[in-house]
Tab-separated table of C-alpha atoms and ligand atoms in Angstrom:
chain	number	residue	atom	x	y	z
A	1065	UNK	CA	-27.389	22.065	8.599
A	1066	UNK	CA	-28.043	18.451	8.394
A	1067	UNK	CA	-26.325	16.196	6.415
A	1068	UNK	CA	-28.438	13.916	4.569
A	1069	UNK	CA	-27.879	10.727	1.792
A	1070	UNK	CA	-27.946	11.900	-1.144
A	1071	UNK	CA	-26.768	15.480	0.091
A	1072	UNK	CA	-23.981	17.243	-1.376
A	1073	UNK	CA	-20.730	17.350	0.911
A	1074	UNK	CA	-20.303	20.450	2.663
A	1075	UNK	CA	-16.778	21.909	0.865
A	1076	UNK	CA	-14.449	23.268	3.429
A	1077	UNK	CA	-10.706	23.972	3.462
A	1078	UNK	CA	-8.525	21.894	6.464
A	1079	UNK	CA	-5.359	21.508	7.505
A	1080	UNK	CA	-3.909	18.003	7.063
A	1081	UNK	CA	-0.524	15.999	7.455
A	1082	UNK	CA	-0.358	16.058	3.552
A	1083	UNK	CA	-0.876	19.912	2.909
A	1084	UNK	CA	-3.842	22.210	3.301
A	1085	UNK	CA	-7.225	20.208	1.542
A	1086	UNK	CA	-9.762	21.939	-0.050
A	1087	UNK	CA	-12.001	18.710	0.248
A	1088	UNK	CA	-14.508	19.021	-2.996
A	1089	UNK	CA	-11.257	19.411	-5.043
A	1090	UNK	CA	-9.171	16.932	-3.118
A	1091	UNK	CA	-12.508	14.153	-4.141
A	1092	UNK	CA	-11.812	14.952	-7.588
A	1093	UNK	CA	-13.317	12.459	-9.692
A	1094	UNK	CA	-12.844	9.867	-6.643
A	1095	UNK	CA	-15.064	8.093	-4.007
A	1096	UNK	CA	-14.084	9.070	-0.341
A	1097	UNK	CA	-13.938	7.519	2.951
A	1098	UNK	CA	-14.021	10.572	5.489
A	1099	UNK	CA	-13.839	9.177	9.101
A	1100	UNK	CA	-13.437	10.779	12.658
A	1101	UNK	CA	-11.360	9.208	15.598
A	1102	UNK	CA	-11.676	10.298	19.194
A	1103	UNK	CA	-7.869	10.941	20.060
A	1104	UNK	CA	-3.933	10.129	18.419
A	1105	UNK	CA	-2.297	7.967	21.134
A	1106	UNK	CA	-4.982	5.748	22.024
A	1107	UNK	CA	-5.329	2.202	21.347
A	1108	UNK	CA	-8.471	1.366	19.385
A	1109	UNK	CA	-8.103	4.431	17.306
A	1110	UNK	CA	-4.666	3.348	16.577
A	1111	UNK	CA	-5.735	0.039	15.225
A	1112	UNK	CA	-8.293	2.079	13.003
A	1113	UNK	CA	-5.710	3.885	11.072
A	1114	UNK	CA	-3.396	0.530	10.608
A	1115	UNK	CA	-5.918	-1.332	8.804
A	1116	UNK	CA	-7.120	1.838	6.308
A	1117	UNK	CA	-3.655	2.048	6.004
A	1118	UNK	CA	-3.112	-1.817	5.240
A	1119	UNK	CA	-6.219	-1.855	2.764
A	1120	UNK	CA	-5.314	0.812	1.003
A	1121	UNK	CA	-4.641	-1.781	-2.549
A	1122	UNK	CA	-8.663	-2.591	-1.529
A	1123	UNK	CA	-9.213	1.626	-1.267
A	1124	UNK	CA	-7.443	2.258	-4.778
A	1125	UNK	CA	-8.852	-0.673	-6.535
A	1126	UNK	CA	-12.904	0.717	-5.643
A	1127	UNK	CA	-11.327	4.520	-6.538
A	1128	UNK	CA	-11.804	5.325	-2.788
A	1129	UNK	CA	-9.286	7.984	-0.985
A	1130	UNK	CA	-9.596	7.968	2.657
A	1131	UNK	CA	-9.353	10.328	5.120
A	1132	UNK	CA	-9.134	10.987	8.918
A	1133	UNK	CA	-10.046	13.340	10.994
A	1134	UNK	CA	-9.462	14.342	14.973
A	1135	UNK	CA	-9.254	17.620	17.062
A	1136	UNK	CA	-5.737	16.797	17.636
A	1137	UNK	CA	-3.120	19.024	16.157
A	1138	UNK	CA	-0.229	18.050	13.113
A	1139	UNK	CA	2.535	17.681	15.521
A	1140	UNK	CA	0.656	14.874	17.304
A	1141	UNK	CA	-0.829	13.389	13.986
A	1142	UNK	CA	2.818	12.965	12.628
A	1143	UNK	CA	4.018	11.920	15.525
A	1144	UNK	CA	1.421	9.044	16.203
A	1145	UNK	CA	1.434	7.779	12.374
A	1146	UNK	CA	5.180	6.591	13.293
A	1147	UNK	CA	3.541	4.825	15.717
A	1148	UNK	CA	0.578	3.192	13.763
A	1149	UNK	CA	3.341	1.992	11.029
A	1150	UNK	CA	5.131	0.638	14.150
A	1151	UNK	CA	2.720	-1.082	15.881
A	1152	UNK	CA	0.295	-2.148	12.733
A	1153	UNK	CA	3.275	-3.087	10.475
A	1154	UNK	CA	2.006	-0.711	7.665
A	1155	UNK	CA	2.496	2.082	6.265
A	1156	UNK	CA	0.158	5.197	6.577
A	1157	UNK	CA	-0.128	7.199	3.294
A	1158	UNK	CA	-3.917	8.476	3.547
A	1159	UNK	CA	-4.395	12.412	4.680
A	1160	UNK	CA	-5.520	13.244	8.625
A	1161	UNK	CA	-7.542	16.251	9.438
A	1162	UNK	CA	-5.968	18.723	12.259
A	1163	UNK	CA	-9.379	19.913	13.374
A	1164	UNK	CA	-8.140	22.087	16.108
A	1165	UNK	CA	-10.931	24.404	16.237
A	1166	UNK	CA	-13.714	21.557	15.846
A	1167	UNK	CA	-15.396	23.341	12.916
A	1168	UNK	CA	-15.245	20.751	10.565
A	1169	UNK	CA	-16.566	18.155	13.653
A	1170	UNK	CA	-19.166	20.496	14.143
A	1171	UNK	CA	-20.525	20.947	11.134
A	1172	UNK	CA	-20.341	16.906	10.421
A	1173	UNK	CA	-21.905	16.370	13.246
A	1174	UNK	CA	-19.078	14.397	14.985
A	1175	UNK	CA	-19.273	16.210	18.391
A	1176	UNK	CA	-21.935	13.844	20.333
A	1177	UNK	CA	-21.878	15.912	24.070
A	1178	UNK	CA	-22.988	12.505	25.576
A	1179	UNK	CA	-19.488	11.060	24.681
A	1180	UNK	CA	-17.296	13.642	24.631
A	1181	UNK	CA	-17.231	17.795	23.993
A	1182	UNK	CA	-14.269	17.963	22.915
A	1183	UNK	CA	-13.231	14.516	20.752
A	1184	UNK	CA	-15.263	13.406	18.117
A	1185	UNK	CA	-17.257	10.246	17.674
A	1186	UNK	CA	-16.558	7.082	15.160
A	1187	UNK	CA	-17.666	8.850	12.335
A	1188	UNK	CA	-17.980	7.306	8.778
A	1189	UNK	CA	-19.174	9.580	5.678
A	1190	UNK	CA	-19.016	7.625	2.237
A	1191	UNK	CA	-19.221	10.330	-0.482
A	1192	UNK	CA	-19.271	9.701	-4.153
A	1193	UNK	CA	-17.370	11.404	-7.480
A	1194	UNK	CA	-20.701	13.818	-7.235
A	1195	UNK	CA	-19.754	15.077	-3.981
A	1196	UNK	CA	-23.005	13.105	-2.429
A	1197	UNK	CA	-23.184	11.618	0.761
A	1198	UNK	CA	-23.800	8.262	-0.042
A	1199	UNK	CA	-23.471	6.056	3.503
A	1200	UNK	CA	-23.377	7.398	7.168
A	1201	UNK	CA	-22.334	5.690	9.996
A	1202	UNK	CA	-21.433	6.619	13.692
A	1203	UNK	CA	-19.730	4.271	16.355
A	1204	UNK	CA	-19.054	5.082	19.618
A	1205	UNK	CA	-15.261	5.759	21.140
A	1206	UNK	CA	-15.310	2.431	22.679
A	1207	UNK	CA	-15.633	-0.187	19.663
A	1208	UNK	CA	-13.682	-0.162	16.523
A	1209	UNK	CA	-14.785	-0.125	12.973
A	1210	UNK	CA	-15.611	-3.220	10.711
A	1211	UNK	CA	-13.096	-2.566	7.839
A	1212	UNK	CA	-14.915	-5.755	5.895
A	1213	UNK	CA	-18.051	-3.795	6.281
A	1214	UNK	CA	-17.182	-0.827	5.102
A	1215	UNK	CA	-15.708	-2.072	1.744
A	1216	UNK	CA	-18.610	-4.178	1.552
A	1217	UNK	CA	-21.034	-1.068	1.161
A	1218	UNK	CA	-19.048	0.546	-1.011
A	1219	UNK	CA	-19.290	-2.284	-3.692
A	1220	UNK	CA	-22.850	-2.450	-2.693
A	1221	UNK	CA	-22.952	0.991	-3.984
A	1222	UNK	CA	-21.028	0.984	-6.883
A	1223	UNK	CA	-22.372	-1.945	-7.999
A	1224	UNK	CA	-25.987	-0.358	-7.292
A	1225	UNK	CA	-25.071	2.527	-9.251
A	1226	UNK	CA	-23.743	0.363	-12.072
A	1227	UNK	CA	-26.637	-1.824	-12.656
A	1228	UNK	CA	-29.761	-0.117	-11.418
A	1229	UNK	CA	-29.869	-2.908	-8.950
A	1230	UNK	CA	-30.511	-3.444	-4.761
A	1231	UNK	CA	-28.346	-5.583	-2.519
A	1232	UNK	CA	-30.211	-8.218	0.184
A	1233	UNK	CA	-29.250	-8.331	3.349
A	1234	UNK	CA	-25.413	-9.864	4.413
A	1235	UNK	CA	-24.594	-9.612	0.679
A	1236	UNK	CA	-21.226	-10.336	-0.235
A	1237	UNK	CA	-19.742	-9.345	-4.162
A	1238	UNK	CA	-20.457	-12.467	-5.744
A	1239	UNK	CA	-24.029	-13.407	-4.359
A	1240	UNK	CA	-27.801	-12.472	-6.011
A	1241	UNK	CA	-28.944	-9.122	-5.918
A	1242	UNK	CA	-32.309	-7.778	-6.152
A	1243	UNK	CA	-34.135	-6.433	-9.107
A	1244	UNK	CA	-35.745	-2.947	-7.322
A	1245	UNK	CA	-39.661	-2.317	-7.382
A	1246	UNK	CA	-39.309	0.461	-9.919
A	1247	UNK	CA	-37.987	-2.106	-12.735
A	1248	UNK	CA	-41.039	-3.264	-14.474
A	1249	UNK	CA	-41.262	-7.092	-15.181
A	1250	UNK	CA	-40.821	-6.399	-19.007
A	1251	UNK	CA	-37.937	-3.947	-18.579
A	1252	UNK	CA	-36.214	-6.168	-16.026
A	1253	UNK	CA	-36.463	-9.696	-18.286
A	1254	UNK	CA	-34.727	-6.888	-21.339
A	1255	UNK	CA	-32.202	-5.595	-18.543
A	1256	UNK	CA	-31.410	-9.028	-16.774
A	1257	UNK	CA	-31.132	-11.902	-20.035
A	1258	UNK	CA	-29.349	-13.876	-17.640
A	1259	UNK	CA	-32.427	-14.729	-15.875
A	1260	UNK	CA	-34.485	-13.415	-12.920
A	1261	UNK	CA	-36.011	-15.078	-10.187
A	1262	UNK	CA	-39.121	-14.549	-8.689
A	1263	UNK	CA	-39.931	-15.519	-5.384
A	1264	UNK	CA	-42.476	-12.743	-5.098
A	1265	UNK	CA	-44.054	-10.287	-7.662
A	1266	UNK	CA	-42.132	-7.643	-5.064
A	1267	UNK	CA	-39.204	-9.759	-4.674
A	1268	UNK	CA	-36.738	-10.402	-7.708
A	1269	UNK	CA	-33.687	-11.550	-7.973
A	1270	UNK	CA	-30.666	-12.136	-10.540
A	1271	UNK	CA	-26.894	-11.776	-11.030
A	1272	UNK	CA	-24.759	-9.736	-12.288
B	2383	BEZ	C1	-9.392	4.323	21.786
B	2383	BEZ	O1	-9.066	4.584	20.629
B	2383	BEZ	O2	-9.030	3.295	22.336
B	2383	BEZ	C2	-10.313	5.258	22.506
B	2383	BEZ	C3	-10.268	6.614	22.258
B	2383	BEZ	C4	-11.111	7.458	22.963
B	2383	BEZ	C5	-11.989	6.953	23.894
B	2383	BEZ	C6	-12.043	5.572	24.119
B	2383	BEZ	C7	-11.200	4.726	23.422
């Protein structure tokens, strides 16, 4: 199976250090930020998991859970989130995935033989309230996520969703955002009273 935008999740039941997760359930009526690390114990990953656990005020206020995933077991998860708090002066509260048996990285997709067989890749799935995979990204073991980034697309998305509107490139919350091609001239000036540019008849822009 391949897991597409705009897909439906694939459900599946893991074990995790908060409790066994059946994960369309543990969504609820939440966004989620499902990520893979190579390995517990090692340095870049460990920076990872301090600053998802440092923004998690940033998580809550967009109604996004995280959660982690390795092919490390419980014991070592627990153990290394003493370390994370330690060493990233925070304080880790989000769920990790024990994904002994690499089922769930197999079915994600996380395995990439090239890097490793037996570790997963940087992995980020960004799934909405409707279970649908909204934003896919993979980096490799050897350079760490952009945290900025990633809360950046999400308020790309929600605030897509909210007003039937596109987001330029290197938007920020705050800037213009684009009017898409399948809102009409006379349906956008009705949607948009607070004025729309047009630079071209195929690119508008306005606020919101
Ligand atoms: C790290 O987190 O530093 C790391 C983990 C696996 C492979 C390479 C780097």
């Amino acid at each position: 199976m391949s897991l597409h935008l705009g897909s439906i999740v694939p459900n599946f039941t893991a074990q995790s250090t908060k409790g066994t997760i059946q994960f369309h359930s543990w969504i609820g009526d939440s966004w989620a930020f499902f990520f893979s690390h190579p390995a517990d114990f090692t340095p870049v990953c460990t920076t990872e998991m301090g600053r998802t656990a440092q923004l998690s005020d940033e998580f809550a206020a967009r109604n996004v859970k995280p959660i982690g995933l390795s092919t490390d077991s419980l014991q070592d998860h627990d153990k290394w989130i003493g370390d994370v708090n330690d060493t990233q002066n925070t304080t880790l509260n989000f769920p990790i995935i024990a994904d002994r048996e690499m089922m769930i990285a197999e079915l994600f997709g996380m395995i990439h033989s090239g890097e490793s067989t037996k570790q997963t890749v940087r992995s980020v799935f960004i799934i909405d309230p409707n279970k649908k995979i909204r934003l896919t990204m993979t980096y490799p073991m050897n350079v760490g996520r952009n945290f900025d980034e990633i809360l950046r697309v999400i308020d790309a998305l929600q605030l897509a969703d909210k007003h039937t509107i596109a987001t330029p490139a290197d938007w920020v919350p705050g800037e213009q955002v684009i009017i898409p091609l399948s809102v009409s001239d006379e349906k956008a000036k009705e949607k948009f009273p607070q004025g729309i540019e047009t630079i071209r008849p195929y690119l508008r822009t306005t606020t919101v």
